[in-house]
DNA sequence: GAGTAACCGAGACGGTACGTCGTGTCTTCTT
DNA sequence: AAGAAGACACGACGTACCGTCTCGGTTACTC
């Protein structure tokens, strides 16, 4: 029993790493990213200075920028919403509203920026980030659409993959190319209703 | 004689700038972008080295990276296709096929990468690039959809803006998040047909 | 019983400091100095590592490098020789032989190096070291010369300060600028006899 | 002939190195040394900052601190005085006065500090510095003493090496261990006269 | 065909950031 | 309480590029 306690109590000798420093580093990295820095502009030195931390303290924890940014971004991972109670139409509206709200805040907006723009240069980082933060949403969205098919709200022969692309892609398109300062509040409804109805006449 | 001098003087005195160098610079910039460089990684020094040219030769022509990249990208500007003869459905399929082909080639793929990812840091460049290369397509697409409404192919109350977002956004979504190496050949058809039909049952 | 406890309490509570560690630290510092380290190169970390000791163990005993080095150097303080029985000429030869022997051994050689070169940066350390290790020799040397004057061996109007400078300075000069590997064994005699005789002809 | 001219006119392509920068670097290094820095305290970064120069500009010229300091010190090399017209006694006084004046000025004082204290750590630098700056003086001093022997001013059996050590070493001794702020003005005379006369009575 | 002025390559310039190392201080568990 | 281990903020290291500048030499047009 004593041995068990000793075994349980075993931890690395020496001063333990400061959680405070770790948080400050993540915060600093997110701040800088939110201020518009891309991966290349984001310097370890700037992060360290902003966090009030020595560079060593960063390199002790992460081998490089890539891994640090991955950790920083995943802390922003919002919980996947649960649309169990809503109609499929309302669930999709909620889903897009959720995305729209994210793109209003600099911190969460930078998530998608990084994920979309740095894929070619940091494929493994983006890939891992995708699995942690994007995939769960896709699964939730897919489940919602499947539920719509199952309960008769949606066409039984609906191509779920292209439907997902249409829903999410529409929103991305607007957040990227909308030329005003803010997206209209009823955008999610307009998108969803337009897609449900289809383009064809008659 | 005065006129002759004036006519002759339309050309600047001194050694004329080498067209060869200019082309080599543009080519080098496009190569580097195609190889995955973003704006920050794209260095004037690297371009000069790749083009076999002194850095001065670049800075004499463009005030900075931004302007050079803008020129380089507009070089790639494909002509806007004319869908006058096709049904709206086929026109949309052609449109997306066109985009899909672009994303197959590294050079043209980088267009959208830059345009989408560097907006916050180089807003004026992206803005000008948008007017030169994106806006014409949007106009063509809008005209096509309007034609569909006018000739009864599409719903008369179709929200054209969200419809454009759905068409283009779907494609963007796939090019960005598709996890295989290549997009399926029938993707444009699947997208267009799915959107025309709508999601709703019955 | 109270008295016994009081007696026992003359010793601080808790684990007593390890004399072994203290000696190892001094030894390590002297080794490093003997290997050619100056004050700036001599790092607490290196001393701790060489002594097989944690840095804390050093900082608990000395407030800084300066004080540690002072202690280490005074450890080497050789006893001032007593020349009471010898003629002044032989006393001076003994004195220089003593210095020459010191400069043969890396450990004692480093004493003078430190004392001469670090004066501007660590004046208080050098000052205190001077009082402990150099001053006694100067006093002995001065007494020897005074004895020579008193007993008629030396000129009554001899300028004792410059004479001391000539005796000691000659030796310093050789130890610093001699370009062979070792000083000749008869050097002290040559120096002393030359000085006693003077340079002038006739 | 044309070829000869071409050969003569050949110089490295590209922008030539700035003499101004070179001088500023040397000046900065000397300033820092004069302010009491030793070799270890003297950082390339500090020199660059003080000189208003990038670090690269230093590393482009010198492989390291050692070579830079050597160059910096040799710029201070005073011309060897010529004592041809003076009596040997006055020549020696001039010689020591010259040394004493050097030790009054921070810049020239640091010469001897470096030369004497960094020998063990930077032997090749000190060796080369010795040849450039110290050796010529020794030669001049030796010649002066030899002249004294030849013209009957000095003893014919004078040991020149120990005599040189006595002259120079006395001065070194005072500059190193004198505890006031300034050396007395008549010190050279006192040293020389004491040495010429000898210590012995009668 | 000599003058001249803009062009060209090369490369040095003042900087910034890199990732590593070593400083002296601190905080933790173990003895 | 002392010990070791090691994390901490800091700062210098030497390297690699950045975008700017300053050269000698090269064109190609004008007089």
Short mmCIF file of N, CA, C and O in Angstrom, two decimals, chain C residues 16-59:
data_model
loop_
_atom_site.label_atom_id
_atom_site.label_comp_id
_atom_site.label_asym_id
_atom_site.label_seq_id
_atom_site.Cartn_x
_atom_site.Cartn_y
_atom_site.Cartn_z
N UNK C 16 22.44 19.22 8.66
CA UNK C 16 23.62 20.10 8.66
C UNK C 16 24.23 20.19 7.27
O UNK C 16 24.07 19.29 6.46
N UNK C 17 24.91 21.29 7.04
CA UNK C 17 25.53 21.45 5.73
C UNK C 17 26.67 20.47 5.56
O UNK C 17 27.42 20.21 6.49
N UNK C 18 26.78 19.99 4.34
CA UNK C 18 27.81 18.98 4.07
C UNK C 18 29.16 19.65 3.84
O UNK C 18 29.33 20.44 2.92
N UNK C 19 30.11 19.30 4.73
CA UNK C 19 31.46 19.82 4.52
C UNK C 19 32.06 19.31 3.23
O UNK C 19 32.82 19.99 2.56
N UNK C 20 31.68 18.09 2.90
CA UNK C 20 32.19 17.48 1.68
C UNK C 20 31.82 18.33 0.47
O UNK C 20 32.63 18.61 -0.41
N UNK C 21 30.53 18.75 0.47
CA UNK C 21 30.07 19.57 -0.66
C UNK C 21 30.86 20.87 -0.73
O UNK C 21 31.29 21.29 -1.80
N UNK C 22 31.07 21.47 0.42
CA UNK C 22 31.78 22.75 0.45
C UNK C 22 33.17 22.61 -0.15
O UNK C 22 33.60 23.41 -0.98
N UNK C 23 33.86 21.56 0.28
CA UNK C 23 35.21 21.36 -0.25
C UNK C 23 35.18 21.08 -1.75
O UNK C 23 36.02 21.57 -2.51
N UNK C 24 34.22 20.25 -2.13
CA UNK C 24 34.13 19.91 -3.55
C UNK C 24 33.89 21.16 -4.38
O UNK C 24 34.43 21.31 -5.49
N UNK C 25 33.10 22.09 -3.87
CA UNK C 25 32.81 23.33 -4.60
C UNK C 25 34.08 24.15 -4.76
O UNK C 25 34.43 24.60 -5.85
N UNK C 26 34.81 24.33 -3.65
CA UNK C 26 36.06 25.09 -3.71
C UNK C 26 37.03 24.44 -4.69
O UNK C 26 37.63 25.12 -5.54
N UNK C 27 37.14 23.13 -4.57
CA UNK C 27 38.05 22.42 -5.47
C UNK C 27 37.67 22.64 -6.93
O UNK C 27 38.51 22.89 -7.79
N UNK C 28 36.38 22.52 -7.18
CA UNK C 28 35.91 22.66 -8.57
C UNK C 28 36.21 24.06 -9.08
O UNK C 28 36.68 24.24 -10.21
N UNK C 29 35.97 25.05 -8.24
CA UNK C 29 36.23 26.42 -8.66
C UNK C 29 37.71 26.61 -8.98
O UNK C 29 38.08 27.20 -10.01
N UNK C 30 38.57 26.09 -8.10
CA UNK C 30 40.01 26.24 -8.33
C UNK C 30 40.44 25.50 -9.59
O UNK C 30 41.27 25.99 -10.36
N UNK C 31 39.88 24.31 -9.80
CA UNK C 31 40.22 23.58 -11.02
C UNK C 31 39.90 24.41 -12.25
O UNK C 31 40.71 24.53 -13.17
N UNK C 32 38.71 24.95 -12.25
CA UNK C 32 38.29 25.71 -13.43
C UNK C 32 39.15 26.94 -13.63
O UNK C 32 39.53 27.28 -14.74
N UNK C 33 39.47 27.60 -12.55
CA UNK C 33 40.36 28.76 -12.66
C UNK C 33 41.73 28.34 -13.17
O UNK C 33 42.32 29.00 -14.03
N UNK C 34 42.22 27.21 -12.66
CA UNK C 34 43.53 26.73 -13.08
C UNK C 34 43.53 26.36 -14.55
O UNK C 34 44.56 26.44 -15.23
N UNK C 35 42.36 25.96 -15.06
CA UNK C 35 42.28 25.59 -16.48
C UNK C 35 42.16 26.82 -17.36
O UNK C 35 41.95 26.69 -18.57
N UNK C 36 42.23 27.96 -16.78
CA UNK C 36 42.30 29.17 -17.60
C UNK C 36 41.06 30.04 -17.59
O UNK C 36 41.00 31.02 -18.30
N UNK C 37 40.08 29.65 -16.80
CA UNK C 37 38.87 30.48 -16.77
C UNK C 37 39.14 31.80 -16.06
O UNK C 37 39.88 31.85 -15.08
N UNK C 38 38.58 32.86 -16.58
CA UNK C 38 38.58 34.14 -15.88
C UNK C 38 37.28 34.27 -15.13
O UNK C 38 36.46 33.35 -15.11
N UNK C 39 37.10 35.39 -14.51
CA UNK C 39 35.88 35.57 -13.72
C UNK C 39 34.62 35.39 -14.56
O UNK C 39 33.65 34.81 -14.11
N UNK C 40 34.63 35.91 -15.77
CA UNK C 40 33.41 35.88 -16.57
C UNK C 40 33.10 34.48 -17.09
O UNK C 40 31.94 34.09 -17.24
N UNK C 41 34.14 33.73 -17.37
CA UNK C 41 33.92 32.38 -17.87
C UNK C 41 33.55 31.43 -16.75
O UNK C 41 32.96 30.38 -16.99
N UNK C 42 33.94 31.79 -15.57
CA UNK C 42 33.71 30.91 -14.44
C UNK C 42 32.23 30.98 -14.07
O UNK C 42 31.78 31.95 -13.47
N UNK C 43 31.49 29.95 -14.42
CA UNK C 43 30.06 29.99 -14.16
C UNK C 43 29.69 29.10 -12.98
O UNK C 43 30.29 28.05 -12.75
N UNK C 44 28.74 29.59 -12.22
CA UNK C 44 28.26 28.82 -11.09
C UNK C 44 27.79 27.44 -11.54
O UNK C 44 28.02 26.44 -10.87
N UNK C 45 27.15 27.44 -12.71
CA UNK C 45 26.65 26.18 -13.22
C UNK C 45 27.78 25.19 -13.44
O UNK C 45 27.69 24.01 -13.08
N UNK C 46 28.86 25.68 -14.06
CA UNK C 46 29.98 24.79 -14.33
C UNK C 46 30.59 24.29 -13.02
O UNK C 46 30.95 23.12 -12.90
N UNK C 47 30.72 25.17 -12.06
CA UNK C 47 31.27 24.75 -10.76
C UNK C 47 30.38 23.68 -10.13
O UNK C 47 30.87 22.64 -9.67
N UNK C 48 29.07 23.92 -10.16
CA UNK C 48 28.15 22.95 -9.56
C UNK C 48 28.27 21.60 -10.24
O UNK C 48 28.33 20.55 -9.59
N UNK C 49 28.33 21.65 -11.56
CA UNK C 49 28.41 20.38 -12.30
C UNK C 49 29.70 19.65 -11.97
O UNK C 49 29.71 18.46 -11.68
N UNK C 50 30.79 20.38 -12.00
CA UNK C 50 32.09 19.77 -11.72
C UNK C 50 32.14 19.22 -10.29
O UNK C 50 32.74 18.17 -10.05
N UNK C 51 31.51 19.91 -9.37
CA UNK C 51 31.54 19.47 -7.98
C UNK C 51 30.48 18.40 -7.69
O UNK C 51 30.45 17.85 -6.59
N UNK C 52 29.64 18.12 -8.68
CA UNK C 52 28.57 17.14 -8.47
C UNK C 52 27.57 17.61 -7.44
O UNK C 52 27.15 16.85 -6.55
N UNK C 53 27.15 18.84 -7.58
CA UNK C 53 26.38 19.51 -6.54
C UNK C 53 25.31 20.37 -7.22
O UNK C 53 25.49 20.79 -8.36
N UNK C 54 24.20 20.59 -6.57
CA UNK C 54 23.18 21.48 -7.14
C UNK C 54 23.58 22.93 -6.98
O UNK C 54 24.34 23.30 -6.09
N UNK C 55 23.06 23.75 -7.90
CA UNK C 55 23.42 25.16 -7.83
C UNK C 55 22.98 25.79 -6.52
O UNK C 55 23.66 26.64 -5.96
N UNK C 56 21.85 25.32 -6.01
CA UNK C 56 21.34 25.86 -4.75
C UNK C 56 22.38 25.76 -3.65
O UNK C 56 22.51 26.66 -2.82
N UNK C 57 23.06 24.64 -3.64
CA UNK C 57 24.03 24.38 -2.60
C UNK C 57 25.13 25.44 -2.60
O UNK C 57 25.70 25.75 -1.56
N UNK C 58 25.42 25.96 -3.75
CA UNK C 58 26.42 27.02 -3.82
C UNK C 58 25.82 28.34 -3.35
O UNK C 58 26.38 29.02 -2.49
N UNK C 59 24.65 28.66 -3.91
CA UNK C 59 24.06 29.97 -3.59
C UNK C 59 23.65 30.07 -2.12
O UNK C 59 23.47 31.16 -1.60
#
